[in-house]
Amino acid sequence: MRFSQLLLGLIVLAGNPLLAQGPYDQAFNPDVPAPDGFRTNRTSYSAIMDVLAAERPQVSEEQLDQLRDVPLEVIFSAIGDYRLNYVTGFATTRPGERLVGRALTMRFLPARPDLVRAANVLAAEGNWDRRYYARAAEEAQPGDVVVAELGGSDGHNLFGDMGAIGIKLRGANGVVVDGGMRDLTGLQDDRFAGFPVLHRFTDPHTTLWLGVEYNAPVKIGGVTVLPGDIVVGDEGGVFFFPPDLLEPVLEYAAETEAREAFQLQQLENKQYRFRDIYPLSPELQQEFERTQR
Amino acid sequence: MRFSQLLLGLIVLAGNPLLAQGPYDQAFNPDVPAPDGFRTNRTSYSAIMDVLAAERPQVSEEQLDQLRDVPLEVIFSAIGDYRLNYVTGFATTRPGERLVGRALTMRFLPARPDLVRAANVLAAEGNWDRRYYARAAEEAQPGDVVVAELGGSDGHNLFGDMGAIGIKLRGANGVVVDGGMRDLTGLQDDRFAGFPVLHRFTDPHTTLWLGVEYNAPVKIGGVTVLPGDIVVGDEGGVFFFPPDLLEPVLEYAAETEAREAFQLQQLENKQYRFRDIYPLSPELQQEFERTQR
Amino acid sequence: MRFSQLLLGLIVLAGNPLLAQGPYDQAFNPDVPAPDGFRTNRTSYSAIMDVLAAERPQVSEEQLDQLRDVPLEVIFSAIGDYRLNYVTGFATTRPGERLVGRALTMRFLPARPDLVRAANVLAAEGNWDRRYYARAAEEAQPGDVVVAELGGSDGHNLFGDMGAIGIKLRGANGVVVDGGMRDLTGLQDDRFAGFPVLHRFTDPHTTLWLGVEYNAPVKIGGVTVLPGDIVVGDEGGVFFFPPDLLEPVLEYAAETEAREAFQLQQLENKQYRFRDIYPLSPELQQEFERTQR
Amino acid sequence: MRFSQLLLGLIVLAGNPLLAQGPYDQAFNPDVPAPDGFRTNRTSYSAIMDVLAAERPQVSEEQLDQLRDVPLEVIFSAIGDYRLNYVTGFATTRPGERLVGRALTMRFLPARPDLVRAANVLAAEGNWDRRYYARAAEEAQPGDVVVAELGGSDGHNLFGDMGAIGIKLRGANGVVVDGGMRDLTGLQDDRFAGFPVLHRFTDPHTTLWLGVEYNAPVKIGGVTVLPGDIVVGDEGGVFFFPPDLLEPVLEYAAETEAREAFQLQQLENKQYRFRDIYPLSPELQQEFERTQR
Amino acid sequence: MRFSQLLLGLIVLAGNPLLAQGPYDQAFNPDVPAPDGFRTNRTSYSAIMDVLAAERPQVSEEQLDQLRDVPLEVIFSAIGDYRLNYVTGFATTRPGERLVGRALTMRFLPARPDLVRAANVLAAEGNWDRRYYARAAEEAQPGDVVVAELGGSDGHNLFGDMGAIGIKLRGANGVVVDGGMRDLTGLQDDRFAGFPVLHRFTDPHTTLWLGVEYNAPVKIGGVTVLPGDIVVGDEGGVFFFPPDLLEPVLEYAAETEAREAFQLQQLENKQYRFRDIYPLSPELQQEFERTQR
Amino acid sequence: MRFSQLLLGLIVLAGNPLLAQGPYDQAFNPDVPAPDGFRTNRTSYSAIMDVLAAERPQVSEEQLDQLRDVPLEVIFSAIGDYRLNYVTGFATTRPGERLVGRALTMRFLPARPDLVRAANVLAAEGNWDRRYYARAAEEAQPGDVVVAELGGSDGHNLFGDMGAIGIKLRGANGVVVDGGMRDLTGLQDDRFAGFPVLHRFTDPHTTLWLGVEYNAPVKIGGVTVLPGDIVVGDEGGVFFFPPDLLEPVLEYAAETEAREAFQLQQLENKQYRFRDIYPLSPELQQEFERTQR
């Protein structure tokens, strides 16, 4: 309920122009059956992603590297309606390390006997490991960040240090788990430099929940994360936004950095009132722009 | 993490006999594409349900009616490993009314601009209303219970009294929303007798989260609910279990009811020690069995 | 942080056109001293209310009575940017009774020895009782609702049944205390019909916090309440809005009631799809308007 | 309700000797009007402070410096009835740095449209910035500690690094915000050495709540803070007490330090039982006093 | 930490006059061994109760009946330093029913294999049922209230309706369980009139924690309950105090009832100011005393 | 309720073969009286420990030292049904330091006047200090870990730095307090290297609760700790298990360390799939076993 308020204006009015009035007893088209082998696709099927896939560009390693130094407050100001797509409350295994990459998402559900049977069948047919962290240790790509919906603070563990080393060896940049992990001491080892794991809790138990969707939309904290989203953050909080916003963010960041440096210098000069500098008064704005030429 | 502990023994040992040792760089089959129209199937595609569908029988109205009077504690004792598939912490619009039916599930995600666009596209193509409660008001069947994953206590509203009356008019038995609702006063009206709505909170806001899967697996509290599950409970708590367990539950309930009546009578007789009656000592068990012939 | 998001667009851009650039070391005007007797004014001084007083009209008993039957969801839709000025989480002494009236506000602070001394001095000079509930039992007007900022769930008690009867005898309509009360059993007595007390908790302790402002702005839950605000709600939640909005709310309510009755009738007719009725399709909207002439 | 228990004995009996019995329908003096310009006094008017101002002495920088090394537990023992005027649960931007100074208080309220209008009017008339952190960046004095009531964990942000540098440049010693802040990374920079910000949470949003009282009594956690109070603490907890207690605290601290050093030495000697040393037995007390001559 | 503040003055100064200074390496007396059969005493051994037993009188059924109608706020005022021995936060099976009686206490601990073995040994040797609720169903006396320390909101279930009927049939007045229970629906049945069960939560699980002390001191909420304490309360809160205070409480209640009736009459007369009536001014106090002769 | 689920199977079936059917009105043996001096035994009497004492061996310093380096996850896998005897949520005074030792337990109860009197009587008769931390500072043995049940997050303080130094000087290894402590800054001093104190909170208050059992069973978090249990953990969590399990744990740890080193090496070789290495495929298991000869 909380963070979505700002979206109200944008969304509610969108309307649905094509709906014509119809009868109470409607006849609907029958469901289209799934083709053979479809159920063991490596990327789980999502109707939402089927619609959105076309509008989501690939981003480069260079772009991700540039993002690594942009303050979160600058990103906040640059991503428009996605600025509420922000999640807090994580602990990290690497204090002070920024996590940047592309979301490789996983959705987990609590175990029950029939769900376990089904997950075993799919794993056998699809030639993957039922443990989704083990799948990531075999399938993740460089620059990926594993993003796992796992029940939050009331949830379950994703993995321990052995699973983490497997994922890191594939070139992934880290993990955001809305749930727990084990082997905290192991994951704080220098071996894991550059591979922060943001998590809700740690405990020594093994994983029981079951991965049911791989690279499909998930809920992390109170926001939606789509596969391929840009992930950027640290233990203070994490933003998730669509890849087409990455370039505008980088441009905005360059401009902001220059202006804030100018403002800081003005503050230290103690010549003008605070309110004339932050934000810049028209006169100081002009002076700033002169310095930028 | 909590309730699943009992399942450990059952699950962990299941093993995976067919995995043979393979190379680090594996070649995987390419994904099978979705056929035309597939993305607007009325029942959202779930690989899990694709596997399980065959083993889930239809249950009759008569069976559901019988279940209505079985105490939750008796169900607890009769459903084996599903006895942890139980969720508490709901408020109800109809105190004291039991909710019984088949799960019609919905999964919601927090809004973001691209998700809204995609949901609009799918609604237009599939001829449904983007608001999933409105879909249920057009598509629900008699005996259905709407079961909505909607963010829990930190989530959003499902509907208000207008949506609820729409769903009730289709013959549905009620709603379990792991999230909120509005129009509490309206939903307490006699018009809604026999249609309890179990919910986490009420507030006057309109719905913003988006339905992304319809009749696919969802998480409610700390358990998994599958479409077609038997739903039974009240504000004290709700059980969700597979339809093939309904018949055994009803048989067990009949036997338990008789035994507890016998035990109560023995207690009031004040002839034997409490521990001889609850549970029945061998002698009293024999006596009980005589009364049952 | 939560509920105010919607206000962002409205507020942030307001700007402050008269600020010209100034020097770091500013010279400010000296403070204007308070005149004799000023500190014991019955209405505590608030610079904010000094500005706003002129724009806040008196409302009549008839208007308040009409508001008594308007559903909270209708008020939500009618009060624009104040629809987030809504507070939940209260218990009530009169379940099912609606509370409506004008806010008589009180701000309390935790006790410390110097604060106690000062409160005693002011009470003696001002001829009031240091206990603010006792002040209300001597000064409240018909139609008033006492609205007390008292620390929320971590706060303190406002009063017990004796204070409540004193306030009720003055014609007040009830109390909203963001804090606690004692004598729950007494306050549930029929004597208190028509005088609901919405509160966060009950316990048997006597009051220790000190009233420091009387009829000045207060914080209740996550919103601001100004003296003279319209108060309307029940244990499900309470709205607080400025008195100039009362007339528009009543007009909107009349229109909505008619439309919802029409929609309900259409739903029960089972002639059209849910989405054609809620909201009304253009055709049904025309038909509705015909019925209203 | 919690921390004030100890005060009960001190407060409740204070009585109010001058109240004579009076009639139900009392005639009260009319309110004294506020003089022109009064509403934009830089220090907001508080009747409580009007009474107390005379008894609150100025403290020197030297006194504050001495306080910097006194353990919190010693302060606890030295401030009598103020020992419950203690607040915990803050995070800090400067782990291990002690915060000491004089309280410059600010009270914030959640935004609503009329409140925004009023705050804008006052800021324009009073020649200050509506953002209270910007006011502090123009008006704070050396040794000040900004103490902001801002809704606690459910509240809002006070400022970011630009506001903080503005306040620090005026010589202030730090900030206690019962609410949030942004730019955590920036505020952990060495630039901010000697300027800890104690806060409840961090997030990237900009400030929306409105400052309504400047240098008037506020509530922080469960205690009252008055402008000019001595502030001393760190992330473990903060004490707030009146300036006239500072000298007695420093004297008590000197004595305690000597005694605890003596006790520690005795413990390490392993000659006497623990209970003879802590507290000192009469014999050891005499020995200690000899060492102090 | 919370409720005990008031006790500070009473307790801390008590001193310990007999301690003489002693050497670091003390020689202590060896432990006295437990006699045969001692470990299966029906009342578990407590050194604290060994000291206190002599000062705890028996109370009569008549006294308990009189207490049934005394408001909790009156008890609060009459029990001196025990007024903080008050616990809130319970749900009840019998809304509005007062629970009054003598504490029959039970302490439970979470299960672990060795603890289970030991509890089985003791139950076998002592001829009782390992389930402590079953013990109470065989050993409770008329007027008893079972008071069970069972982990609070994070704890476990005490019993279900069968155990409750067993305890009720022995004449017990009800139960306070700082933990959970099952069979809520059953316990709301009319069969249980006059037998309220105050509890923290309900759920359908069976009991796993183990009773380890029977009729020994326990912790309920944040207070200590001793076996034989007077228990009085309802879902609003429960007081526990020593039996020697019962008579003074009843005397104080009689006086208070008369005075409050007089005050209420005075308030309704609308002749005097609220503060002259509550508390009574000297003149009205005299008038009241005249009415009491 | 939570962690004990796994124990269900083990416990519930244990049965109680000796119970024969008996009459409602049973005659019980009278209680065996406590011998003189019994109530001031240094180890408080517990019927449970009376049964279990024989099966609890002494462990050596060498064994405890070896345990210091075993990862918690390995201990988890090695202690069978005790793997749920694990408690999280502590803060530590020595981040990164492992705490290992034998439990010296203490049970505290909230103060009330009669309890204070009794505790004073027992302390005087037994020649100990009523403050149990002071008892530990006179009676603890090398390798002990003080484990105090003190109300958890809602509880009270155990001690401050002076009490801690007293306990450390006796050779104890540290403290686990399910409650609070004071003097955080002091306890972080290098003086306390090798003496971590795991605690729930810190605050400056002195202790008010009373020690009522010394070296008897206690509840820490949601588990039972018996005197003499092995304690091992850090701020991430703490295991408590019976001393007879220590040797099997050490053996299991040695084997696991070797296997994980082998697995890590295999992962880094990037020759096989993750799932073939973790767990080891039959082929790799054979290879591993060859390396171990």
XYZ file of N, CA and C in Angstrom, chain B residues 9 14 64 67 70 86 99 108 141 153 236:
33
model
N 12.023 -34.439 6.763
C 12.282 -35.860 6.598
C 11.687 -36.382 5.308
N 14.365 -37.464 -0.911
C 13.738 -37.959 -2.128
C 14.751 -38.270 -3.235
N -18.245 -30.765 0.115
C -17.882 -29.491 0.724
C -18.824 -29.156 1.878
N -17.882 -30.974 4.960
C -16.666 -30.426 5.561
C -16.974 -29.217 6.440
N -16.820 -29.856 10.233
C -15.701 -30.576 10.843
C -14.789 -29.572 11.564
N -1.380 -24.318 6.871
C -2.397 -23.661 7.694
C -1.961 -22.220 7.899
N -15.778 -20.761 6.268
C -15.558 -20.636 4.829
C -15.065 -21.965 4.273
N -0.888 -11.192 -7.288
C -0.736 -9.768 -7.589
C 0.707 -9.336 -7.379
N -16.954 -19.647 -10.454
C -17.943 -20.725 -10.485
C -18.497 -20.979 -9.094
N 0.225 -8.092 5.185
C -0.073 -6.892 5.970
C 0.566 -5.645 5.372
N -10.082 -17.828 12.797
C -9.075 -18.492 13.620
C -7.939 -19.077 12.807
